[in-house]
Amino acid sequence: MTTINITHTNTVLAAIEIAKSRHEVLIAIPGKTRRRRLTVLNRQEDFDRLIQALTGYGLPVRVAFEATGNYHRALAYRLCVAGFDVKLVSSVALARTREALNNSWEKNDPKDAQVILHMMQIGNEQFYHDPLLSGTNDLQELSKTHDIVSRSKTELWHRILTHYLP
């Protein structure tokens, strides 16, 4: 039977909205009502600054983000190596929760970070397994290659059937 672990009161929560060049981070610190906002550029120096800020609290840290393309992979790897509890938030669940909380479809990065933090607080998150750390990176890359080759083969087949054979 699966056990559900809802947020502990002594855990620092960090919600990250992933983007191509920069990530918006919202940090909830236990015992404080104000949340800390950070903007982290997609480079190693900023990743190190974020890790130092999170370890500076001296409490366990749980990080959650919405996987966006491949932009999350470098930051997620660094956070996993740093020893943080890294979680995923479903894109569909995030969109539905944002719509329910804000009563609108309007989307921006700081607002999404707030919604991710809300989802962390209610325990609506998924496991994250980093492909490099879990040893499935080669399998994942092969799967992506197979998908691209299969799509190209199907596209070529359709072109031949619709354009060249008639």
XYZ file of C-alpha atoms in Angstrom:
166
model
C 0.000 0.000 0.000
C 1.290 3.449 -0.897
C 1.750 5.975 1.870
C 0.981 9.601 1.166
C 3.385 12.054 2.725
C 1.836 15.504 3.074
C 4.046 18.532 3.736
C 5.892 18.514 7.023
C 5.801 21.790 8.889
C 9.613 21.928 9.102
C 10.312 21.524 5.381
C 11.343 24.364 3.084
C 9.233 24.249 -0.094
C 10.612 25.610 -3.360
C 8.333 25.888 -6.398
C 10.107 26.444 -9.712
C 8.511 27.628 -12.937
C 10.813 26.359 -15.678
C 11.476 28.432 -18.806
C 14.087 28.452 -21.569
C 16.455 31.118 -20.306
C 15.363 31.777 -16.707
C 13.403 30.082 -13.963
C 11.123 31.738 -11.404
C 11.529 30.303 -7.894
C 9.131 30.807 -4.986
C 10.379 29.625 -1.575
C 8.097 29.005 1.420
C 9.983 28.990 4.708
C 8.364 27.347 7.755
C 7.189 29.854 10.342
C 7.217 32.815 7.956
C 4.211 34.220 6.140
C 6.151 35.993 3.392
C 7.599 33.939 0.589
C 10.959 34.570 -1.022
C 11.132 35.045 -4.798
C 14.216 34.398 -6.883
C 14.944 34.527 -10.576
C 17.504 31.929 -11.628
C 19.129 32.107 -15.040
C 19.747 28.835 -16.834
C 23.456 28.623 -15.984
C 25.618 26.899 -13.404
C 26.489 29.986 -11.312
C 22.803 30.709 -10.677
C 22.100 27.047 -9.921
C 24.843 27.160 -7.288
C 23.384 30.387 -5.839
C 19.954 28.727 -5.557
C 21.417 25.632 -3.902
C 23.325 27.781 -1.405
C 20.181 29.770 -0.605
C 18.162 26.595 -0.022
C 20.802 24.847 2.088
C 21.257 28.041 4.112
C 17.961 27.447 5.918
C 19.319 24.312 7.610
C 16.060 22.416 7.052
C 15.010 19.640 4.677
C 14.132 21.038 1.254
C 11.502 19.784 -1.192
C 11.558 21.198 -4.713
C 8.822 20.830 -7.336
C 8.559 21.971 -10.926
C 6.629 21.391 -14.114
C 8.759 19.581 -16.683
C 9.016 21.808 -19.743
C 10.658 20.236 -22.772
C 14.288 19.592 -21.870
C 14.820 22.924 -20.108
C 14.336 21.404 -16.649
C 16.971 18.683 -16.986
C 20.126 20.621 -15.997
C 18.560 22.278 -12.956
C 16.801 19.088 -11.828
C 20.072 17.149 -12.047
C 21.903 19.748 -9.933
C 19.117 19.755 -7.321
C 19.099 15.939 -7.126
C 22.885 15.833 -6.723
C 22.608 18.465 -3.957
C 20.388 16.027 -2.048
C 17.041 17.779 -2.271
C 13.732 15.951 -2.552
C 12.798 16.739 -6.161
C 9.189 16.314 -7.353
C 7.216 16.868 -10.561
C 3.905 18.653 -10.994
C 1.604 17.517 -13.780
C 1.097 20.089 -16.547
C -2.599 19.283 -16.812
C -3.104 19.442 -13.036
C -1.225 22.743 -12.932
C -3.419 24.268 -15.649
C -6.644 23.075 -13.998
C -5.550 24.262 -10.553
C -4.468 27.662 -11.913
C -7.839 28.007 -13.608
C -9.712 27.023 -10.424
C -7.695 29.240 -8.080
C -7.552 32.365 -10.239
C -10.841 31.946 -12.109
C -9.061 32.746 -15.357
C -6.859 31.179 -17.995
C -4.276 33.937 -17.696
C -0.775 32.499 -17.361
C 2.502 34.015 -16.233
C 5.580 32.600 -14.542
C 5.218 34.105 -11.026
C 1.579 33.030 -10.913
C 2.498 29.501 -11.998
C 5.132 29.335 -9.248
C 2.419 30.238 -6.721
C 0.156 27.511 -8.074
C 2.993 24.956 -7.955
C 3.644 25.931 -4.333
C -0.063 25.494 -3.533
C -0.010 22.048 -5.149
C 3.042 21.121 -3.053
C 1.276 22.192 0.124
C -1.701 19.936 -0.594
C 0.535 17.046 -1.675
C -0.444 17.038 -5.352
C 2.926 16.134 -6.845
C 4.630 13.213 -8.555
C 7.972 11.439 -8.223
C 10.878 12.657 -10.312
C 13.569 10.227 -11.433
C 16.527 11.924 -13.050
C 17.557 9.898 -16.121
C 21.293 10.368 -15.486
C 21.147 9.401 -11.823
C 18.777 6.468 -12.288
C 20.727 5.080 -15.244
C 17.899 5.319 -17.796
C 19.377 8.133 -19.883
C 20.571 5.831 -22.670
C 17.187 4.109 -22.830
C 15.397 7.462 -22.906
C 17.594 8.793 -25.706
C 17.108 5.590 -27.725
C 13.365 5.880 -27.236
C 13.398 9.467 -28.511
C 15.509 8.441 -31.505
C 13.146 5.574 -32.276
C 10.188 7.959 -32.105
C 11.805 10.419 -34.532
C 12.767 7.664 -36.978
C 9.265 6.153 -36.823
C 7.621 9.510 -37.484
C 9.949 10.215 -40.405
C 9.247 6.783 -41.884
C 5.481 7.315 -41.601
C 5.743 10.807 -43.102
C 7.762 9.502 -46.044
C 5.296 6.636 -46.571
C 2.362 9.084 -46.620
C 4.177 11.363 -49.067
C 4.795 8.465 -51.437
C 1.190 7.294 -51.213
C -0.430 10.702 -51.700
C 1.931 12.458 -54.087
C 4.103 10.084 -56.074
C 2.031 6.951 -56.618
C -1.117 8.630 -58.011
